[in-house]
mmCIF file with all atom_site columns, C-alpha atoms and ligand atoms in Angstrom:
data_model
loop_
_atom_site.group_PDB
_atom_site.id
_atom_site.type_symbol
_atom_site.label_atom_id
_atom_site.label_alt_id
_atom_site.label_comp_id
_atom_site.label_asym_id
_atom_site.label_entity_id
_atom_site.label_seq_id
_atom_site.pdbx_PDB_ins_code
_atom_site.Cartn_x
_atom_site.Cartn_y
_atom_site.Cartn_z
_atom_site.occupancy
_atom_site.B_iso_or_equiv
_atom_site.pdbx_formal_charge
_atom_site.auth_seq_id
_atom_site.auth_comp_id
_atom_site.auth_asym_id
_atom_site.auth_atom_id
_atom_site.pdbx_PDB_model_num
ATOM   1   C  CA  . MET S 1 1   ? 8.557   -1.252  8.044   1.00 87.00 ? 23  MET S CA  1
ATOM   2   C  CA  . LYS S 1 2   ? 10.186  -3.919  9.721   1.00 92.00 ? 24  LYS S CA  1
ATOM   3   C  CA  . ILE S 1 3   ? 9.257   -4.475  13.508  1.00 94.00 ? 25  ILE S CA  1
ATOM   4   C  CA  . ASN S 1 4   ? 11.527  -6.176  15.645  1.00 95.00 ? 26  ASN S CA  1
ATOM   5   C  CA  . LEU S 1 5   ? 10.026  -8.545  17.789  1.00 95.00 ? 27  LEU S CA  1
ATOM   6   C  CA  . LYS S 1 6   ? 12.458  -10.006 20.088  1.00 94.00 ? 28  LYS S CA  1
ATOM   7   C  CA  . GLN S 1 7   ? 11.225  -8.256  23.444  1.00 94.00 ? 29  GLN S CA  1
ATOM   8   C  CA  . LEU S 1 8   ? 7.932   -8.776  22.767  1.00 95.00 ? 30  LEU S CA  1
ATOM   9   C  CA  . PHE S 1 9   ? 8.335   -13.282 22.585  1.00 95.00 ? 31  PHE S CA  1
ATOM   10  C  CA  . SER S 1 10  ? 10.585  -13.242 25.613  1.00 95.00 ? 32  SER S CA  1
ATOM   11  C  CA  . ILE S 1 11  ? 8.148   -10.421 27.926  1.00 96.00 ? 33  ILE S CA  1
ATOM   12  C  CA  . VAL S 1 12  ? 4.775   -11.446 29.197  1.00 97.00 ? 34  VAL S CA  1
ATOM   13  C  CA  . GLY S 1 13  ? 2.863   -7.942  28.531  1.00 96.00 ? 35  GLY S CA  1
ATOM   14  C  CA  . GLU S 1 14  ? 4.651   -6.593  26.400  1.00 97.00 ? 36  GLU S CA  1
ATOM   15  C  CA  . SER S 1 15  ? 2.950   -4.473  23.641  1.00 97.00 ? 37  SER S CA  1
ATOM   16  C  CA  . LYS S 1 16  ? 4.241   -2.418  20.836  1.00 96.00 ? 38  LYS S CA  1
ATOM   17  C  CA  . THR S 1 17  ? 2.113   0.019   19.434  1.00 97.00 ? 39  THR S CA  1
ATOM   18  C  CA  . ILE S 1 18  ? 2.045   0.236   15.665  1.00 96.00 ? 40  ILE S CA  1
ATOM   19  C  CA  . ASN S 1 19  ? 1.428   4.226   13.599  1.00 96.00 ? 41  ASN S CA  1
ATOM   20  C  CA  . CYS S 1 20  ? 2.790   4.346   10.017  1.00 95.00 ? 42  CYS S CA  1
ATOM   21  C  CA  . GLU S 1 21  ? 1.641   4.797   6.560   1.00 96.00 ? 43  GLU S CA  1
ATOM   22  C  CA  . ILE S 1 22  ? 2.234   2.953   3.566   1.00 97.00 ? 44  ILE S CA  1
ATOM   23  C  CA  . GLY S 1 23  ? 3.181   5.462   1.290   1.00 96.00 ? 45  GLY S CA  1
ATOM   24  C  CA  . THR S 1 24  ? 1.856   6.054   -2.498  1.00 92.00 ? 46  THR S CA  1
ATOM   25  C  CA  . GLU S 1 25  ? 5.325   5.117   -3.990  1.00 92.00 ? 47  GLU S CA  1
ATOM   26  C  CA  . GLU S 1 26  ? 5.552   1.472   -2.491  1.00 93.00 ? 48  GLU S CA  1
ATOM   27  C  CA  . LEU S 1 27  ? 1.368   1.907   -3.122  1.00 95.00 ? 49  LEU S CA  1
ATOM   28  C  CA  . SER S 1 28  ? 2.168   1.963   -7.282  1.00 92.00 ? 50  SER S CA  1
ATOM   29  C  CA  . ASP S 1 29  ? 3.586   -1.013  -7.674  1.00 89.00 ? 51  ASP S CA  1
ATOM   30  C  CA  . ILE S 1 30  ? 0.516   -2.429  -6.825  1.00 91.00 ? 52  ILE S CA  1
ATOM   31  C  CA  . ARG S 1 31  ? -1.153  -3.885  -10.074 1.00 87.00 ? 53  ARG S CA  1
ATOM   32  C  CA  . GLY S 1 32  ? -4.730  -3.621  -11.085 1.00 88.00 ? 54  GLY S CA  1
ATOM   33  C  CA  . TYR S 1 33  ? -5.106  -0.675  -8.305  1.00 92.00 ? 55  TYR S CA  1
ATOM   34  C  CA  . THR S 1 34  ? -4.689  2.734   -7.751  1.00 94.00 ? 56  THR S CA  1
ATOM   35  C  CA  . PHE S 1 35  ? -4.310  4.462   -4.726  1.00 96.00 ? 57  PHE S CA  1
ATOM   36  C  CA  . SER S 1 36  ? -4.908  8.096   -4.234  1.00 95.00 ? 58  SER S CA  1
ATOM   37  C  CA  . SER S 1 37  ? -3.893  8.686   -0.594  1.00 97.00 ? 59  SER S CA  1
ATOM   38  C  CA  . PRO S 1 38  ? -1.449  6.404   1.230   1.00 98.00 ? 60  PRO S CA  1
ATOM   39  C  CA  . VAL S 1 39  ? -2.491  3.558   3.443   1.00 98.00 ? 61  VAL S CA  1
ATOM   40  C  CA  . LYS S 1 40  ? -2.895  4.682   7.282   1.00 98.00 ? 62  LYS S CA  1
ATOM   41  C  CA  . VAL S 1 41  ? -2.001  1.486   9.526   1.00 98.00 ? 63  VAL S CA  1
ATOM   42  C  CA  . ASP S 1 42  ? -2.701  1.452   13.120  1.00 98.00 ? 64  ASP S CA  1
ATOM   43  C  CA  . GLY S 1 43  ? -2.420  -0.780  15.811  1.00 98.00 ? 65  GLY S CA  1
ATOM   44  C  CA  . ARG S 1 44  ? -0.398  -2.994  18.055  1.00 97.00 ? 66  ARG S CA  1
ATOM   45  C  CA  . VAL S 1 45  ? 1.267   -5.589  18.459  1.00 97.00 ? 67  VAL S CA  1
ATOM   46  C  CA  . TYR S 1 46  ? 1.037   -7.372  22.366  1.00 97.00 ? 68  TYR S CA  1
ATOM   47  C  CA  . ASN S 1 47  ? 2.347   -10.735 23.828  1.00 97.00 ? 69  ASN S CA  1
ATOM   48  C  CA  . ARG S 1 48  ? -1.132  -12.083 26.326  1.00 96.00 ? 70  ARG S CA  1
ATOM   49  C  CA  . ALA S 1 49  ? 0.045   -15.197 27.964  1.00 96.00 ? 71  ALA S CA  1
ATOM   50  C  CA  . GLY S 1 50  ? 2.982   -16.261 25.869  1.00 93.00 ? 72  GLY S CA  1
ATOM   51  C  CA  . VAL S 1 51  ? 0.540   -15.796 22.644  1.00 94.00 ? 73  VAL S CA  1
ATOM   52  C  CA  . VAL S 1 52  ? 1.639   -12.616 20.768  1.00 95.00 ? 74  VAL S CA  1
ATOM   53  C  CA  . TYR S 1 53  ? -1.001  -11.307 18.761  1.00 97.00 ? 75  TYR S CA  1
ATOM   54  C  CA  . LEU S 1 54  ? -1.245  -8.512  16.338  1.00 97.00 ? 76  LEU S CA  1
ATOM   55  C  CA  . GLU S 1 55  ? -4.142  -6.603  15.324  1.00 98.00 ? 77  GLU S CA  1
ATOM   56  C  CA  . TYR S 1 56  ? -4.445  -3.339  13.395  1.00 98.00 ? 78  TYR S CA  1
ATOM   57  C  CA  . SER S 1 57  ? -6.298  -1.583  10.675  1.00 98.00 ? 79  SER S CA  1
ATOM   58  C  CA  . VAL S 1 58  ? -5.426  0.180   7.614   1.00 98.00 ? 80  VAL S CA  1
ATOM   59  C  CA  . ASP S 1 59  ? -7.359  2.891   6.185   1.00 98.00 ? 81  ASP S CA  1
ATOM   60  C  CA  . PHE S 1 60  ? -7.341  4.090   2.733   1.00 98.00 ? 82  PHE S CA  1
ATOM   61  C  CA  . THR S 1 61  ? -8.858  5.942   -0.608  1.00 97.00 ? 83  THR S CA  1
ATOM   62  C  CA  . LEU S 1 62  ? -9.139  4.261   -3.797  1.00 96.00 ? 84  LEU S CA  1
ATOM   63  C  CA  . ASN S 1 63  ? -9.583  5.334   -7.464  1.00 95.00 ? 85  ASN S CA  1
ATOM   64  C  CA  . ILE S 1 64  ? -12.264 3.258   -9.204  1.00 95.00 ? 86  ILE S CA  1
ATOM   65  C  CA  . ILE S 1 65  ? -14.278 2.554   -11.881 1.00 95.00 ? 87  ILE S CA  1
ATOM   66  C  CA  . CYS S 1 66  ? -17.242 2.033   -11.295 1.00 96.00 ? 88  CYS S CA  1
ATOM   67  C  CA  . ASP S 1 67  ? -17.845 -1.379  -13.808 1.00 95.00 ? 89  ASP S CA  1
ATOM   68  C  CA  . ARG S 1 68  ? -21.555 -0.278  -15.442 1.00 95.00 ? 90  ARG S CA  1
ATOM   69  C  CA  . CYS S 1 69  ? -21.217 3.283   -16.327 1.00 96.00 ? 91  CYS S CA  1
ATOM   70  C  CA  . LEU S 1 70  ? -17.091 4.205   -16.518 1.00 95.00 ? 92  LEU S CA  1
ATOM   71  C  CA  . LYS S 1 71  ? -17.462 6.402   -14.130 1.00 95.00 ? 93  LYS S CA  1
ATOM   72  C  CA  . GLU S 1 72  ? -14.441 7.162   -12.051 1.00 96.00 ? 94  GLU S CA  1
ATOM   73  C  CA  . LEU S 1 73  ? -14.553 7.995   -7.967  1.00 95.00 ? 95  LEU S CA  1
ATOM   74  C  CA  . ASP S 1 74  ? -13.034 8.030   -5.044  1.00 96.00 ? 96  ASP S CA  1
ATOM   75  C  CA  . ARG S 1 75  ? -14.315 5.652   -2.490  1.00 96.00 ? 97  ARG S CA  1
ATOM   76  C  CA  . ASP S 1 76  ? -12.927 5.117   1.075   1.00 97.00 ? 98  ASP S CA  1
ATOM   77  C  CA  . TYR S 1 77  ? -11.682 1.695   3.167   1.00 97.00 ? 99  TYR S CA  1
ATOM   78  C  CA  . HIS S 1 78  ? -11.416 0.763   6.424   1.00 98.00 ? 100 HIS S CA  1
ATOM   79  C  CA  . PHE S 1 79  ? -10.267 -2.901  7.416   1.00 98.00 ? 101 PHE S CA  1
ATOM   80  C  CA  . ASP S 1 80  ? -9.464  -4.406  10.577  1.00 98.00 ? 102 ASP S CA  1
ATOM   81  C  CA  . PHE S 1 81  ? -7.311  -8.070  10.805  1.00 97.00 ? 103 PHE S CA  1
ATOM   82  C  CA  . ASP S 1 82  ? -6.343  -9.505  13.906  1.00 96.00 ? 104 ASP S CA  1
ATOM   83  C  CA  . HIS S 1 83  ? -2.808  -12.240 13.619  1.00 95.00 ? 105 HIS S CA  1
ATOM   84  C  CA  . ILE S 1 84  ? -0.919  -14.574 16.372  1.00 95.00 ? 106 ILE S CA  1
ATOM   85  C  CA  . VAL S 1 85  ? 2.526   -14.126 15.297  1.00 95.00 ? 107 VAL S CA  1
ATOM   86  C  CA  . VAL S 1 86  ? 4.276   -17.314 16.032  1.00 92.00 ? 108 VAL S CA  1
ATOM   87  C  CA  . PRO S 1 87  ? 8.366   -17.673 16.133  1.00 88.00 ? 109 PRO S CA  1
ATOM   88  C  CA  . SER S 1 88  ? 9.167   -20.058 13.633  1.00 82.00 ? 110 SER S CA  1
ATOM   89  C  CA  . ILE S 1 89  ? 6.140   -23.010 12.714  1.00 72.00 ? 111 ILE S CA  1
ATOM   90  C  CA  . SER S 1 90  ? 6.626   -26.531 11.826  1.00 65.00 ? 112 SER S CA  1
ATOM   91  C  CA  . GLY S 1 91  ? 4.318   -27.691 8.537   1.00 66.00 ? 113 GLY S CA  1
ATOM   92  C  CA  . ASP S 1 92  ? 1.910   -25.387 6.968   1.00 66.00 ? 114 ASP S CA  1
ATOM   93  C  CA  . ASN S 1 93  ? -0.080  -23.537 8.952   1.00 67.00 ? 115 ASN S CA  1
ATOM   94  C  CA  . ASP S 1 94  ? -1.701  -20.049 7.084   1.00 69.00 ? 116 ASP S CA  1
ATOM   95  C  CA  . ASP S 1 95  ? -3.768  -19.326 10.338  1.00 79.00 ? 117 ASP S CA  1
ATOM   96  C  CA  . TYR S 1 96  ? -0.483  -17.906 11.820  1.00 90.00 ? 118 TYR S CA  1
ATOM   97  C  CA  . ILE S 1 97  ? 2.394   -15.452 10.896  1.00 92.00 ? 119 ILE S CA  1
ATOM   98  C  CA  . VAL S 1 98  ? 5.726   -16.756 10.740  1.00 91.00 ? 120 VAL S CA  1
ATOM   99  C  CA  . ALA S 1 99  ? 8.686   -13.966 12.298  1.00 92.00 ? 121 ALA S CA  1
ATOM   100 C  CA  . GLU S 1 100 ? 11.654  -15.002 10.131  1.00 87.00 ? 122 GLU S CA  1
ATOM   101 C  CA  . GLY S 1 101 ? 14.666  -13.328 12.279  1.00 88.00 ? 123 GLY S CA  1
ATOM   102 C  CA  . GLU S 1 102 ? 12.243  -12.181 15.245  1.00 91.00 ? 124 GLU S CA  1
ATOM   103 C  CA  . SER S 1 103 ? 11.060  -9.369  12.976  1.00 94.00 ? 125 SER S CA  1
ATOM   104 C  CA  . ILE S 1 104 ? 7.459   -8.817  10.572  1.00 95.00 ? 126 ILE S CA  1
ATOM   105 C  CA  . GLU S 1 105 ? 7.615   -7.053  7.497   1.00 95.00 ? 127 GLU S CA  1
ATOM   106 C  CA  . LEU S 1 106 ? 4.094   -4.971  8.268   1.00 96.00 ? 128 LEU S CA  1
ATOM   107 C  CA  . ASN S 1 107 ? 3.681   -3.380  4.919   1.00 95.00 ? 129 ASN S CA  1
ATOM   108 C  CA  . GLU S 1 108 ? 3.957   -6.831  3.053   1.00 94.00 ? 130 GLU S CA  1
ATOM   109 C  CA  . ILE S 1 109 ? 1.604   -8.322  5.528   1.00 96.00 ? 131 ILE S CA  1
ATOM   110 C  CA  . ALA S 1 110 ? -1.001  -5.105  5.758   1.00 97.00 ? 132 ALA S CA  1
ATOM   111 C  CA  . LEU S 1 111 ? -1.006  -5.364  1.476   1.00 96.00 ? 133 LEU S CA  1
ATOM   112 C  CA  . THR S 1 112 ? -1.530  -9.099  1.584   1.00 95.00 ? 134 THR S CA  1
ATOM   113 C  CA  . ASP S 1 113 ? -4.247  -8.306  4.360   1.00 96.00 ? 135 ASP S CA  1
ATOM   114 C  CA  . LEU S 1 114 ? -6.109  -5.909  1.920   1.00 96.00 ? 136 LEU S CA  1
ATOM   115 C  CA  . LEU S 1 115 ? -5.985  -6.856  -0.827  1.00 95.00 ? 137 LEU S CA  1
ATOM   116 C  CA  . LEU S 1 116 ? -7.654  -10.644 -0.427  1.00 95.00 ? 138 LEU S CA  1
ATOM   117 C  CA  . GLN S 1 117 ? -10.718 -7.857  1.326   1.00 95.00 ? 139 GLN S CA  1
ATOM   118 C  CA  . LEU S 1 118 ? -11.291 -5.512  -2.100  1.00 93.00 ? 140 LEU S CA  1
ATOM   119 C  CA  . PRO S 1 119 ? -14.286 -6.339  -4.306  1.00 88.00 ? 141 PRO S CA  1
ATOM   120 C  CA  . THR S 1 120 ? -13.222 -7.624  -7.300  1.00 87.00 ? 142 THR S CA  1
ATOM   121 C  CA  . LYS S 1 121 ? -16.246 -5.674  -8.663  1.00 90.00 ? 143 LYS S CA  1
ATOM   122 C  CA  . ASN S 1 122 ? -16.801 -2.478  -8.876  1.00 93.00 ? 144 ASN S CA  1
ATOM   123 C  CA  . LEU S 1 123 ? -19.940 -0.228  -8.576  1.00 95.00 ? 145 LEU S CA  1
ATOM   124 C  CA  . CYS S 1 124 ? -20.304 3.724   -8.373  1.00 95.00 ? 146 CYS S CA  1
ATOM   125 C  CA  . LYS S 1 125 ? -24.100 3.039   -6.738  1.00 94.00 ? 147 LYS S CA  1
ATOM   126 C  CA  . ASP S 1 126 ? -25.357 -0.886  -6.137  1.00 93.00 ? 148 ASP S CA  1
ATOM   127 C  CA  . ASP S 1 127 ? -28.244 0.470   -8.668  1.00 95.00 ? 149 ASP S CA  1
ATOM   128 C  CA  . CYS S 1 128 ? -26.162 2.102   -11.520 1.00 96.00 ? 150 CYS S CA  1
ATOM   129 C  CA  . LYS S 1 129 ? -28.022 2.010   -14.649 1.00 94.00 ? 151 LYS S CA  1
ATOM   130 C  CA  . GLY S 1 130 ? -25.067 1.848   -16.702 1.00 95.00 ? 152 GLY S CA  1
ATOM   131 C  CA  . LEU S 1 131 ? -24.656 3.374   -20.544 1.00 95.00 ? 153 LEU S CA  1
ATOM   132 C  CA  . CYS S 1 132 ? -26.701 2.637   -22.982 1.00 94.00 ? 154 CYS S CA  1
ATOM   133 C  CA  . MET S 1 133 ? -25.899 0.127   -25.088 1.00 91.00 ? 155 MET S CA  1
ATOM   134 C  CA  . ILE S 1 134 ? -26.547 2.091   -28.166 1.00 93.00 ? 156 ILE S CA  1
ATOM   135 C  CA  . CYS S 1 135 ? -25.465 5.575   -28.065 1.00 94.00 ? 157 CYS S CA  1
ATOM   136 C  CA  . GLY S 1 136 ? -23.237 5.333   -24.601 1.00 93.00 ? 158 GLY S CA  1
ATOM   137 C  CA  . CYS S 1 137 ? -25.377 7.606   -22.451 1.00 93.00 ? 159 CYS S CA  1
ATOM   138 C  CA  . ASP S 1 138 ? -25.205 7.503   -19.077 1.00 95.00 ? 160 ASP S CA  1
ATOM   139 C  CA  . LEU S 1 139 ? -28.529 5.862   -17.825 1.00 94.00 ? 161 LEU S CA  1
ATOM   140 C  CA  . ASN S 1 140 ? -28.232 8.024   -14.530 1.00 94.00 ? 162 ASN S CA  1
ATOM   141 C  CA  . GLU S 1 141 ? -28.086 10.852  -15.475 1.00 93.00 ? 163 GLU S CA  1
ATOM   142 C  CA  . GLY S 1 142 ? -30.805 10.598  -17.811 1.00 90.00 ? 164 GLY S CA  1
ATOM   143 C  CA  . GLN S 1 143 ? -33.138 8.616   -20.416 1.00 88.00 ? 165 GLN S CA  1
ATOM   144 C  CA  . CYS S 1 144 ? -32.672 8.914   -24.324 1.00 92.00 ? 166 CYS S CA  1
ATOM   145 C  CA  . ASP S 1 145 ? -34.454 7.723   -26.859 1.00 90.00 ? 167 ASP S CA  1
ATOM   146 C  CA  . HIS S 1 146 ? -33.359 3.403   -26.914 1.00 89.00 ? 168 HIS S CA  1
ATOM   147 C  CA  . LEU S 1 147 ? -34.888 0.902   -25.397 1.00 67.00 ? 169 LEU S CA  1
ATOM   148 C  CA  . ASN S 1 148 ? -32.728 -0.779  -22.163 1.00 51.00 ? 170 ASN S CA  1
HETATM 149 ZN ZN1 . ZN  I 2 .   ? -21.845 3.572   -12.198 1.00 88.68 ? 7   ZN  I ZN1 1
HETATM 150 ZN ZN1 . ZN  I 2 .   ? -29.335 5.970   -25.984 1.00 88.68 ? 8   ZN  I ZN1 1
#
């Protein structure tokens, strides 16, 4: 979703509500992750004392595979983000989002933000016992005759 910020940059006190969804089709392009729901994006952009802020949260469900026992499960995620948006910038500064042509691509920003937050390791539960190295049975569900 493209958000035009022309008014927001010029009018102090102006604000705009964000309420959109990133569809599963767009999400299927992301490698390494399987989304089992759309990403819901809620928030607002507003101009406070001449500075434009972007505040939003994302809600979505990922289909993950436990690194230890290989069980597949859906896990819900919620993250909050905030940024300052500037119309242009001189030099490199990662702290700000630059609105090219006075607009921002919210989907791109949200996906970049949330991918950075996702854990690289996934466990079905913190104390997952994993699989037996010898017979491959799920040690969460019972013991086999092999010593760990
Ligand atoms: Zn597990
Ligand atoms: Zn075993």
